[in-house]
Short mmCIF file of C-alpha atoms in Angstrom, two decimals:
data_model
loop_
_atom_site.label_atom_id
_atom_site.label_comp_id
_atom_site.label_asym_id
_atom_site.label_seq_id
_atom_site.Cartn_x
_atom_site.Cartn_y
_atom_site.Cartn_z
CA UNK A 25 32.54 -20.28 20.23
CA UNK A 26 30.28 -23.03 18.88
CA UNK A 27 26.99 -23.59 20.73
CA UNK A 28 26.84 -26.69 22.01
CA UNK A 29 23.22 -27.69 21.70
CA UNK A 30 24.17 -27.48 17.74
CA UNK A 31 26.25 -30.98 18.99
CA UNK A 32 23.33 -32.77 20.70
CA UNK A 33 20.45 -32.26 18.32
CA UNK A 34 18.49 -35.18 17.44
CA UNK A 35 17.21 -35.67 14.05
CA UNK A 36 13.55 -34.63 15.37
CA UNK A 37 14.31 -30.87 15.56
CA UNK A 38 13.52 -29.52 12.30
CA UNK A 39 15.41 -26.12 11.23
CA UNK A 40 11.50 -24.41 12.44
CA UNK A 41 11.77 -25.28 15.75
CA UNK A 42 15.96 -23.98 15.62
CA UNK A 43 14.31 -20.61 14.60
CA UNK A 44 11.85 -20.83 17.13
CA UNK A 45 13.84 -21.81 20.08
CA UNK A 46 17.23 -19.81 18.58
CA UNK A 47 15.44 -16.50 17.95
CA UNK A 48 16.76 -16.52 14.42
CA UNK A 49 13.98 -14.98 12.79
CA UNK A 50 14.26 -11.98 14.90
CA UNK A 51 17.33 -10.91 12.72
CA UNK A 52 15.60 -7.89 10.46
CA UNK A 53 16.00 -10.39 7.57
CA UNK A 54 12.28 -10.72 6.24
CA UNK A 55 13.36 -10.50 2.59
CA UNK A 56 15.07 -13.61 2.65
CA UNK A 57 12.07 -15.44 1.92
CA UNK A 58 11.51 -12.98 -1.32
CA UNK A 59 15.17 -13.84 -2.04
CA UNK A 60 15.39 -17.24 -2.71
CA UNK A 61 16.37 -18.15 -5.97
CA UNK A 62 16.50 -21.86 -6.82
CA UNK A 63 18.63 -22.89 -10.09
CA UNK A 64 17.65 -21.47 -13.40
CA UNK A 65 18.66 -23.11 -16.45
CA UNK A 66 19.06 -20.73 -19.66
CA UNK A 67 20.43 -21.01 -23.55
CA UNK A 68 23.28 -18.67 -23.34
CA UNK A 69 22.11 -15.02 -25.06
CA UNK A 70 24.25 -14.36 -28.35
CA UNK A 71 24.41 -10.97 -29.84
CA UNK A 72 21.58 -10.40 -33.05
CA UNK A 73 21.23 -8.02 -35.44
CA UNK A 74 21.36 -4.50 -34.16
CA UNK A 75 24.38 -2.48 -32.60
CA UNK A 76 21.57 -1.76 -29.38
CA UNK A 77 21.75 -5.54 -28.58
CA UNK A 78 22.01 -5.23 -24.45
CA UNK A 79 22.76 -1.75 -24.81
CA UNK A 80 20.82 -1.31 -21.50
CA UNK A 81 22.20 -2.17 -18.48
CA UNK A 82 19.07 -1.76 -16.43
CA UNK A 83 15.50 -0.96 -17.15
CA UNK A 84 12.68 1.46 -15.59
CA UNK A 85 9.03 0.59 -16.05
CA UNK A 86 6.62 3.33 -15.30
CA UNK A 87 3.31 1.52 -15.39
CA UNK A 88 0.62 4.04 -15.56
CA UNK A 89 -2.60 1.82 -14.23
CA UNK A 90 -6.00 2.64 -15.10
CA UNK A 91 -4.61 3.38 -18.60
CA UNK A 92 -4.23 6.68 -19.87
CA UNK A 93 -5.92 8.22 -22.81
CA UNK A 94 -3.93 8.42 -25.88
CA UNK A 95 -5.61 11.78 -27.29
CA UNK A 96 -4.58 13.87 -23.85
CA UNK A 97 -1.12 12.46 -24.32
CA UNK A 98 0.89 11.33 -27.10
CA UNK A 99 -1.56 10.85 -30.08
CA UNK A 100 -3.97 14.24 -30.57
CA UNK A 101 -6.21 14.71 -33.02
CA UNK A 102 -6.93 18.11 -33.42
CA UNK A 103 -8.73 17.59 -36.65
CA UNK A 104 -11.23 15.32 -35.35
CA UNK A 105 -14.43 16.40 -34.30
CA UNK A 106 -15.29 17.73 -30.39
CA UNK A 107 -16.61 14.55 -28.97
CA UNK A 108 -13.33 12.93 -29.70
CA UNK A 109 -10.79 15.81 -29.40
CA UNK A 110 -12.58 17.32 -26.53
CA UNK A 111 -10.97 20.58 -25.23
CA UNK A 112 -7.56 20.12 -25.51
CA UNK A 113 -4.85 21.40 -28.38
CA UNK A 114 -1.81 20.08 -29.95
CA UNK A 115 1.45 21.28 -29.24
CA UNK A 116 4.65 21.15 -31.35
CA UNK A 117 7.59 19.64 -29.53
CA UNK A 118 11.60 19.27 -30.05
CA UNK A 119 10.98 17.32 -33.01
CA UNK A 120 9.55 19.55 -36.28
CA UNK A 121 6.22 18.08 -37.49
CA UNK A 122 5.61 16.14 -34.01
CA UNK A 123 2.97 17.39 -31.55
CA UNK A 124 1.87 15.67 -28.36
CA UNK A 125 -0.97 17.25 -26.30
CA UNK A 126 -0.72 20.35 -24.20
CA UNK A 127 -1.44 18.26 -21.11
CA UNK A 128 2.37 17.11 -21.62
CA UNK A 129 4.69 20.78 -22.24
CA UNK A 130 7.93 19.21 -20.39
CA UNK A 131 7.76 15.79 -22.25
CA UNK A 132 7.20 17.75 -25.59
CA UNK A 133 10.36 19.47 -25.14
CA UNK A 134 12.32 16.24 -24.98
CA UNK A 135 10.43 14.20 -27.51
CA UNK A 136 14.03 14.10 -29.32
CA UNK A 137 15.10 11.80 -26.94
CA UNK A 138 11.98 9.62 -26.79
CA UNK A 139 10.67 7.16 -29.06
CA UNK A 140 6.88 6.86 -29.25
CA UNK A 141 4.45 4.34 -30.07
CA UNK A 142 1.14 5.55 -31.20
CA UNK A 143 -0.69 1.91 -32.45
CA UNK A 144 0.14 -0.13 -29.67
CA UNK A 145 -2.68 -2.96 -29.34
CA UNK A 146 -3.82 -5.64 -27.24
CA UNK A 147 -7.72 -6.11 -28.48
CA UNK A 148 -8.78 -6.78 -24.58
CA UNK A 149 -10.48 -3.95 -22.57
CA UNK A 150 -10.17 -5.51 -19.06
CA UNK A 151 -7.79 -4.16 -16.64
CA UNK A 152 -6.17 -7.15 -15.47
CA UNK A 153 -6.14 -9.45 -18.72
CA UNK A 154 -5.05 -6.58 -20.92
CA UNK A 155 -2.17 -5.45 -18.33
CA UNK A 156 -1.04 -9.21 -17.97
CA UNK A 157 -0.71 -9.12 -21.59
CA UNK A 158 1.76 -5.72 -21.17
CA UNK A 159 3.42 -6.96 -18.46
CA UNK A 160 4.05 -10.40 -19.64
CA UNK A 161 4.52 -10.38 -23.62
CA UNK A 162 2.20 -13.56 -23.67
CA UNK A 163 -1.63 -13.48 -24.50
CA UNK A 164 -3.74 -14.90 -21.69
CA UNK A 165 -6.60 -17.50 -22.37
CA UNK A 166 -9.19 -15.44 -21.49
CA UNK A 167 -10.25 -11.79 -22.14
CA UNK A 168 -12.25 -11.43 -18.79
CA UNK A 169 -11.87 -9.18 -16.04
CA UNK A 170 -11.02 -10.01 -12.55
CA UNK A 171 -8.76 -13.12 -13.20
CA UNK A 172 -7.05 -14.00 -10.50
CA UNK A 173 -3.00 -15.11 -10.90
CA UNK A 174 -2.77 -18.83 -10.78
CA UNK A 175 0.49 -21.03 -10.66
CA UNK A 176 0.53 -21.43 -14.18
CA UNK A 177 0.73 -18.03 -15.92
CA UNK A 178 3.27 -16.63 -17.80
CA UNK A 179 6.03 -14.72 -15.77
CA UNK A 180 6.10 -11.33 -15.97
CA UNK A 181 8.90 -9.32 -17.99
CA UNK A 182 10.14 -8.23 -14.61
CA UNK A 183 10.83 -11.83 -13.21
CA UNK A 184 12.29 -13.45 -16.34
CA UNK A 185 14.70 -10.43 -16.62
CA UNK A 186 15.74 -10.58 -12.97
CA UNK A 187 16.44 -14.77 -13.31
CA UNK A 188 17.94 -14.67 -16.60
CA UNK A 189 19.57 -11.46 -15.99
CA UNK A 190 20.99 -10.95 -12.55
CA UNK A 191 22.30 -7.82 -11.31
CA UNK A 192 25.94 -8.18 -10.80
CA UNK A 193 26.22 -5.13 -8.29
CA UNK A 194 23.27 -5.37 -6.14
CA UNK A 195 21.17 -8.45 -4.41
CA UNK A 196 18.38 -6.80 -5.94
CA UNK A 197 17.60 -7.45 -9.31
CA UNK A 198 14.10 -6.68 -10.18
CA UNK A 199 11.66 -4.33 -7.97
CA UNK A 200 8.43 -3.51 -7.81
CA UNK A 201 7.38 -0.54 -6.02
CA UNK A 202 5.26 1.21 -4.18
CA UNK A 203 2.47 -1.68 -4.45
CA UNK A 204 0.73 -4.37 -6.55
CA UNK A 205 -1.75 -3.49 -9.57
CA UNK A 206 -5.69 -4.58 -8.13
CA UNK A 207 -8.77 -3.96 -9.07
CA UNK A 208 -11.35 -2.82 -6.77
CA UNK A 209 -11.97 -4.81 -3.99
CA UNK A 210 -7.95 -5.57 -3.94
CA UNK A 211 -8.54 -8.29 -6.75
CA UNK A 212 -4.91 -8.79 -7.99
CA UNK A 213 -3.86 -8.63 -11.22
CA UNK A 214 -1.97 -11.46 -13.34
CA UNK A 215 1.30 -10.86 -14.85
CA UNK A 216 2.97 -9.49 -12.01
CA UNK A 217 4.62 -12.31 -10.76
CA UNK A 218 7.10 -15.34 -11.76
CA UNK A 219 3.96 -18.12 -12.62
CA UNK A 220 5.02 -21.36 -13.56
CA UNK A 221 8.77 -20.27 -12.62
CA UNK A 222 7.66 -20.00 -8.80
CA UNK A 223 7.51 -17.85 -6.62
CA UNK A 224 10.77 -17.65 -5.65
CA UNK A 225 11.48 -15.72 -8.92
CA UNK A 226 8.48 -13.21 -8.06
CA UNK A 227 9.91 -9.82 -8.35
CA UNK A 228 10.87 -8.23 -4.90
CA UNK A 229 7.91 -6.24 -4.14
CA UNK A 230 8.78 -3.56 -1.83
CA UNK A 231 5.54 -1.54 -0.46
CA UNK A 232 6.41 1.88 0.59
CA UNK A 233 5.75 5.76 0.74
CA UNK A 234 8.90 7.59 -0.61
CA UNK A 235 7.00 10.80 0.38
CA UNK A 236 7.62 9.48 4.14
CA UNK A 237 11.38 10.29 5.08
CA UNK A 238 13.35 8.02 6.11
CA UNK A 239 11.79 5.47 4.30
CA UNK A 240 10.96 2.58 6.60
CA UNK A 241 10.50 -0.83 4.28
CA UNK A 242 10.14 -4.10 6.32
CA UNK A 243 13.41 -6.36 5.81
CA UNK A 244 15.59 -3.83 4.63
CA UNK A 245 16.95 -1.86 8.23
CA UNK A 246 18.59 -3.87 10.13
CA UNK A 247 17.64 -2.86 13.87
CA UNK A 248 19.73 -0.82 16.08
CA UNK A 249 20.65 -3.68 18.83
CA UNK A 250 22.26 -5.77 16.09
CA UNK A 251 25.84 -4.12 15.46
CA UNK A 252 28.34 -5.90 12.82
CA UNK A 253 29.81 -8.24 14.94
CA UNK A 254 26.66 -9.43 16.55
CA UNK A 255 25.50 -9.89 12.82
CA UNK A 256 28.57 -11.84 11.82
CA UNK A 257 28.14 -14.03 14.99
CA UNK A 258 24.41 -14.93 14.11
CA UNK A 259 25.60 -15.66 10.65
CA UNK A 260 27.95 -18.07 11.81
CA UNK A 261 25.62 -19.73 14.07
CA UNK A 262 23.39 -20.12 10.70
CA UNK A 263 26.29 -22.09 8.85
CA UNK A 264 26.64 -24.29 11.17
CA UNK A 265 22.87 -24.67 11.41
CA UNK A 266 23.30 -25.36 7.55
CA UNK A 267 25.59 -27.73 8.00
CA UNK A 268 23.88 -30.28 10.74
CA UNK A 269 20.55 -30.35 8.06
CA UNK A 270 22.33 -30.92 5.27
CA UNK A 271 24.01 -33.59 6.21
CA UNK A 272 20.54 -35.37 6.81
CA UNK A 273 17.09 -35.79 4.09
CA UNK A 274 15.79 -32.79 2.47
CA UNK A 275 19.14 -30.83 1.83
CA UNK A 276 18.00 -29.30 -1.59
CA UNK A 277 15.60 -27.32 0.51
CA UNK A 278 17.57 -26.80 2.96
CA UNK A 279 20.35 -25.34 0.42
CA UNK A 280 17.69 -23.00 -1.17
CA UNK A 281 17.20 -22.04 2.54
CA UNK A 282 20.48 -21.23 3.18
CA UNK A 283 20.89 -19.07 -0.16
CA UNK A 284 18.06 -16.93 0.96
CA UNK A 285 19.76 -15.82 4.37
CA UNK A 286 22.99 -15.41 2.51
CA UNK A 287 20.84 -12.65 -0.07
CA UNK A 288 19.70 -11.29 3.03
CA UNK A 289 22.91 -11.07 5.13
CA UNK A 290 24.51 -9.86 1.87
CA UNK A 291 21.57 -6.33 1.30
CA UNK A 292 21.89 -5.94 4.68
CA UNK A 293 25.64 -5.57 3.96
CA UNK A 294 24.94 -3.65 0.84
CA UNK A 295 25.46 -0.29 1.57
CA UNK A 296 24.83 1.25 -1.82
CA UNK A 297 21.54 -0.85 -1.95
CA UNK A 298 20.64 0.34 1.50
CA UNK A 299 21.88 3.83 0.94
CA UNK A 300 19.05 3.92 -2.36
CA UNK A 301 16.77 4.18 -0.28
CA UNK A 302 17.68 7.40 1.66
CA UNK A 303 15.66 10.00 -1.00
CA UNK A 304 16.89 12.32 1.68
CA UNK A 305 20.32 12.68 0.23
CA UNK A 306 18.84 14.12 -2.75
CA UNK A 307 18.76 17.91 -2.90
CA UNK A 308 15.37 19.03 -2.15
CA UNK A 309 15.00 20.95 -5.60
CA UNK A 310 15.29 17.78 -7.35
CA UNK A 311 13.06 15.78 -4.74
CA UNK A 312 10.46 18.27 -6.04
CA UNK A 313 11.17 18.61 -9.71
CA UNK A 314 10.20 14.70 -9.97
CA UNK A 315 7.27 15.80 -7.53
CA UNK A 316 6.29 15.10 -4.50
CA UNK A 317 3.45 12.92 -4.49
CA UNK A 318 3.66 8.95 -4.45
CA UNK A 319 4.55 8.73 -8.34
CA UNK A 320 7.09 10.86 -8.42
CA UNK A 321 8.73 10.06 -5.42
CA UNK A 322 9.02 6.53 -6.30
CA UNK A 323 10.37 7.34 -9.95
CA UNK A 324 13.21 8.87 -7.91
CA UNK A 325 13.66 6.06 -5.86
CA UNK A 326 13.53 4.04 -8.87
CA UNK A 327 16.36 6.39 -10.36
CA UNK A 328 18.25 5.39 -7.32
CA UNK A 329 18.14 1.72 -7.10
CA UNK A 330 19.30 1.42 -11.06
CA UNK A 331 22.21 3.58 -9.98
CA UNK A 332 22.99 1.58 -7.59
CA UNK A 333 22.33 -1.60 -9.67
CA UNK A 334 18.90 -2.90 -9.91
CA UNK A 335 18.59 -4.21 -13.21
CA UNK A 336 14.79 -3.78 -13.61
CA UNK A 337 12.92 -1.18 -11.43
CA UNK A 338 8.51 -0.84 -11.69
CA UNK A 339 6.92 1.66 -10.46
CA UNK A 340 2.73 1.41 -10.80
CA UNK A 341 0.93 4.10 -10.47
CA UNK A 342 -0.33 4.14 -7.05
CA UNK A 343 -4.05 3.76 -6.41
CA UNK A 344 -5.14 6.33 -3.94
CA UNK A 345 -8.92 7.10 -3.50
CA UNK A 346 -11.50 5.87 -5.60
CA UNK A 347 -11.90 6.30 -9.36
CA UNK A 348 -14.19 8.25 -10.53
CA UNK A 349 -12.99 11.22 -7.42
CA UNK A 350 -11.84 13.98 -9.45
CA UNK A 351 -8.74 14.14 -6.97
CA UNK A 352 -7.63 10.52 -7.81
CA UNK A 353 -4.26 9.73 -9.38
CA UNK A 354 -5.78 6.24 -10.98
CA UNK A 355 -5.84 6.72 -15.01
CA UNK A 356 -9.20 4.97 -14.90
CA UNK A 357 -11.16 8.27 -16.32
CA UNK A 358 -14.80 6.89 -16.84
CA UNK A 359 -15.88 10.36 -15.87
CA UNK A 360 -14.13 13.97 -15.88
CA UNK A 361 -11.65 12.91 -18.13
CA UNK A 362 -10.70 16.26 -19.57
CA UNK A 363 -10.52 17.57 -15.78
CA UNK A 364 -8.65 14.96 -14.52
CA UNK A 365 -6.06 14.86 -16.86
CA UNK A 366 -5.21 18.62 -16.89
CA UNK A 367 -5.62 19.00 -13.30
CA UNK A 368 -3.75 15.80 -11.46
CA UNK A 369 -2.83 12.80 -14.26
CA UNK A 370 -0.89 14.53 -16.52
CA UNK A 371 0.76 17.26 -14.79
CA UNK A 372 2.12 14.59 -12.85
CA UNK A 373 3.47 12.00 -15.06
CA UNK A 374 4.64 14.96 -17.57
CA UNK A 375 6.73 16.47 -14.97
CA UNK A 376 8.06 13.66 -13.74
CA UNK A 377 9.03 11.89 -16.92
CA UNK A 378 10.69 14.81 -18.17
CA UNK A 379 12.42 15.15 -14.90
CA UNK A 380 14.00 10.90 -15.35
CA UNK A 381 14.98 11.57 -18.17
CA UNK A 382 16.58 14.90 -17.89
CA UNK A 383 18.36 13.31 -14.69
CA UNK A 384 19.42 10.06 -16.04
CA UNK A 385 21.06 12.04 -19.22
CA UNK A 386 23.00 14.69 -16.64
CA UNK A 387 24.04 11.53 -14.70
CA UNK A 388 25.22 10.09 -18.28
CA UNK A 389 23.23 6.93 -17.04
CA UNK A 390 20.66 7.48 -20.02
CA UNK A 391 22.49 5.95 -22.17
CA UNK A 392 22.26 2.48 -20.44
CA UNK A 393 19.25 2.99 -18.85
CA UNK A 394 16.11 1.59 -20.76
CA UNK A 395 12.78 3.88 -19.87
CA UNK A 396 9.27 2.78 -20.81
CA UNK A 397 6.06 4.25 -19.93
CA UNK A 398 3.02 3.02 -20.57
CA UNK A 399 -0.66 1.50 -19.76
CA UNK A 400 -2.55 -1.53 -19.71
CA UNK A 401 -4.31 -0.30 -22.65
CA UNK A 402 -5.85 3.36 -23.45
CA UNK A 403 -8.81 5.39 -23.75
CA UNK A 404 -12.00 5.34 -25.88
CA UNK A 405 -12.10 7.64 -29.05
CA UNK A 406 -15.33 9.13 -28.15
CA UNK A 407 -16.53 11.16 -25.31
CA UNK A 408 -19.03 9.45 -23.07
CA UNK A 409 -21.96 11.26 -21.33
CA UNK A 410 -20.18 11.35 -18.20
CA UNK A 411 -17.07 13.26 -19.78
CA UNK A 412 -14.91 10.32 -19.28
CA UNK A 413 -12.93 8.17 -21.97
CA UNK A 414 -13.70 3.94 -21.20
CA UNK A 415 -11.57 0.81 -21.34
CA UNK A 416 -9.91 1.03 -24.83
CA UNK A 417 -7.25 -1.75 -26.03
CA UNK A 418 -7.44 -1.77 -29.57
CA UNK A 419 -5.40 1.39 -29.85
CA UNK A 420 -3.59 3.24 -27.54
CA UNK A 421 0.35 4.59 -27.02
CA UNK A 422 3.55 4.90 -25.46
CA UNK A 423 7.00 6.21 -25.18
CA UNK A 424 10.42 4.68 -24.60
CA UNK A 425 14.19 6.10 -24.16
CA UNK A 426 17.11 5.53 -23.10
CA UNK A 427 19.50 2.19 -23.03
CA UNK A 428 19.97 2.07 -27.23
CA UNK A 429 16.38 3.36 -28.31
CA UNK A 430 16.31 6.43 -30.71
CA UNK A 431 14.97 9.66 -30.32
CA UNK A 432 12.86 12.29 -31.96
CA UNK A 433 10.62 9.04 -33.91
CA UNK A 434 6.80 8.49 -33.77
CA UNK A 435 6.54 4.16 -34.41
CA UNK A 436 2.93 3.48 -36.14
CA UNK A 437 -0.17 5.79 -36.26
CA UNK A 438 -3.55 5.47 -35.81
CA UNK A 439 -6.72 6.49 -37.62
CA UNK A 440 -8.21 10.15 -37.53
CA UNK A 441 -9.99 9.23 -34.79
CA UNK A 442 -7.69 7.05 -32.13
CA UNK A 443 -9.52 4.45 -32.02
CA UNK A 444 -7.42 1.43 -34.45
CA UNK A 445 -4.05 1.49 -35.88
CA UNK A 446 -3.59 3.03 -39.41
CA UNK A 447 -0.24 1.74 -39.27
CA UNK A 448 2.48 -0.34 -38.30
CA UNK A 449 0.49 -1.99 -35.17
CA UNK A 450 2.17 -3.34 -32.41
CA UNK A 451 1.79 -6.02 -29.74
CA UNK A 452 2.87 -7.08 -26.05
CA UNK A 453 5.40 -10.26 -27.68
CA UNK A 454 7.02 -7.19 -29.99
CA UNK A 455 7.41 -4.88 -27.22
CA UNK A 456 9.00 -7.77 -24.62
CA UNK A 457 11.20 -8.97 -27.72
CA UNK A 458 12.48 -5.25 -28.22
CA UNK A 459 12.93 -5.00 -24.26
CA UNK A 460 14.92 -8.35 -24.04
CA UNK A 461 17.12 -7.44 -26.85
CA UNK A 462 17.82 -4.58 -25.70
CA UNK A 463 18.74 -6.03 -22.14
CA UNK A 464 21.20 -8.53 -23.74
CA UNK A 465 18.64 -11.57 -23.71
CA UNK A 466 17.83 -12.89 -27.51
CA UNK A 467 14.55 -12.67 -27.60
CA UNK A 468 14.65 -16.24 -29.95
CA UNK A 469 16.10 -17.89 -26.96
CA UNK A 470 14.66 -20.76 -24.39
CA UNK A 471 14.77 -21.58 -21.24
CA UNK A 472 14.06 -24.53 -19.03
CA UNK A 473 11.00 -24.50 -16.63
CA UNK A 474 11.34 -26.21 -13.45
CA UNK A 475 10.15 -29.24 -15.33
CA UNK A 476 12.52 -29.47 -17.48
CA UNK A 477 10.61 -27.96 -20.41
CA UNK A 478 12.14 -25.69 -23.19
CA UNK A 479 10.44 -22.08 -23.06
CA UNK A 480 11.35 -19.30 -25.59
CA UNK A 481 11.26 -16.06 -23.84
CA UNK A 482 8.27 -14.54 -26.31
CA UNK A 483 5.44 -15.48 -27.34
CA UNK A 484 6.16 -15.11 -31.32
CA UNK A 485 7.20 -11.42 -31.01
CA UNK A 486 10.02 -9.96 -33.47
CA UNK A 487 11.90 -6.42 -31.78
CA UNK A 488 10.63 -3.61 -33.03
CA UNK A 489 12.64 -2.59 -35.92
CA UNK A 490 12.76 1.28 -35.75
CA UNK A 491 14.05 0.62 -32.10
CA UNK A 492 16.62 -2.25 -32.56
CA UNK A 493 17.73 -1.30 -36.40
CA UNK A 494 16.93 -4.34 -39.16
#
């Protein structure tokens, strides 16, 4: 039955006092503001060289925040002398001739199905303006630390592959999880977010402890009291809401509105989405080969969410304690670096890496499943009196597999001591071309901002050729 107050309105009640006075926003529905997605305007993507061209279907992102060094990881140099090898050895892995560091024995056994970058640059040693540049593909205007995202800065890879490349299975496109990348003092980072596209096309950031079973994430559970029918009736009541405001000024709002609620109506109605969530489905000896602490956890969630269909999934490395405590999971190692990373840092990412991988392979989802790790820049070459490494972006690594990337290759090298490329260096606009082309997006290609303005989708950068093919 239709309400009939819908039939006496005036034009002075605006849709916020209908909420108000209806009770609408009492549904569980908070993510519909996150959902909105105006109109997005895109060249068509056309195949280019290279049989991996949107070999991936979806994408994980393990960003490893605080940036980890590259000699306890992927680039040793056990040649070099103690204040820049420090105590650690080299290992041989799967691959003859390749060693990573002894910090990493479950990655090294893999490194056939990994593809690693060892001269990865940015030439900017500041958290936040270095990881923009990762996370984005486009250099920011200033080298400075502490910059605060503004309106205008270059969307982040995770929001232009979420507009341009919608998930066809799932309401959820791209994710971040378990929370933002900051600074001390909770100073955000830029990069993470949509810029000049708006926020509407901000990645769904979902904060949440995956160690806490259930999960609880606000937006997502629809409350007991509200069974299916009840639902269905409070949709209803919204289209005909809809349908009184649109008939009157301001529809194009009111239409962006009203394809919010229908994202949310529709996860709510999502059961595979919903059912991602529920890490308590997985056996517990799996739950605790991809550990269980807040990284790990989340990489399984993330597992979870691409298997259900999340094209992109982030997971940052969550910031718990301070710094410089030698019981901190932040990769920020100013002090007790050698400590630090054989104690918490690496034994965690190693196993849990290993573990993705390993799953999405038995799952034959590795295939089409694009995996990246990697920092907003690395580690110094030389020890510092406090036994730490310090900010470090003109040299630094990391690894990729999965979703058309090759194994068993090392891509560039750097010098004896880690501390510039010796070869082959690589930027932020090659890595985003590499990870657009091999999502299906030609990296060449432009878009139109909400101006009307053609965009290309890098910032100069050319796929990396040992990864794509010529």
């Amino acid at each position: 039955m239709k309400n009939p107050g819908l039939l006496c309105c005036g034009p002075q009640n605006t849709r916020r006092e209908w909420l108000r006075v209806g009770g609408l926003g009492a549904f569980g529905l908070s993510l519909s503001s996150l959902l909105t997605r105006p109109a997005w305007s895109a060249e068509p993507s056309r195949p280019v060289a290279g049989s991996c061209f949107g070999q991936a279907r979806s994408c994980i992102l393990l960003f490893l925040a605080g940036g980890p060094p590259q000699h306890e990881t992927f680039d040793p140099k056990p040649d070099a002398p103690p204040e820049v090898r420090d105590i650690f050895r080299s290992i041989p892995t799967s691959v003859p001739g390749t060693h990573f560091c002894e910090t990493l024995p479950y990655t090294a056994r893999m490194a056939h199905q990994l593809s690693v970058i060892r001269s990865m640059t940015t030439e900017i040693d500041a958290h936040s303006t270095s990881g923009a540049f990762m996370l984005t593909g486009y250099e920011p205007t200033t080298k400075a630390e502490n910059v605060p995202p503004g309106p205008q800065d270059w969307p982040s890879l995770a929001s232009v592959i979420g507009a341009l490349k919608p998930s066809t299975r799932s309401p959820m496109s791209a994710v971040v999880l378990p929370e933002r990348l900051a600074n001390d003092g909770n100073i955000l980072w830029p990069g993470q977010d949509a810029g000049f596209m708006g926020a509407t096309w901000n990645p769904l950031m979902m904060r949440c402890d995956p160690t806490q079973l259930p999960m609880q994430i606000e937006g997502l559970s629809r409350q007991p009291s509200v069974p299916d029918l009840r639902l269905q009736g409070r949709r209803d009541l919204l289209q005909q809401l809809d349908a009184y405001f649109q008939a009157g000024p301001g529809s194009n709002p009111v239409a962006a509105w009203d394809h919010s609620q229908q994202k949310a109506f529709d996860l709510l109605h999502a059961d595979a989405s919903r059912k991602a969530f529920e890490l308590e489905r997985e056996s517990p000896a799996l739950r605790a080969a991809y550990g269980e602490h807040k990284f790990g956890q989340s990489t399984l969630l993330a597992r979870r969410l691409v298997e259900a269909g999340t094209r992109l999934v982030q997971v940052n490395w969550p910031r718990e304690g301070k710094a410089e405590v030698a019981g901190s999971p932040l990769w920020d190692t100013h002090a007790n670096n050698a400590s630090r990373v054989r104690d918490v840092l690496c034994p965690q990412f190693d196993r849990t890496f290993a573990t993705l991988v390993e799953d999405l392979a038995n799952r034959g989802l590795l295939d089409e499943t694009l995996v990246i790790a990697m920092g907003e820049f690395g580690r110094s070459p030389k020890i510092n009196a406090g036994g730490g490494r310090d900010h470090w972006g003109s040299c630094f690594s990391l690894v990729m597999a999965g979703g058309g990337v090759p194994g068993g290759q090392i891509i560039g090298s750097s010098d004896r001591i880690g501390g510039l490329p010796a070869s082959r260096p690589i930027r932020p606009p090659d890595l985003a071309a590499t990870v657009f082309h091999l999502l299906g997006l030609s990296p060449s290609a432009e878009f139109l901002d909400p101006l009307g303005r053609p965009r290309t989708l890098t910032d100069g950068g050319t796929p990396i050729r040992e990864i794509v093919g010529a």
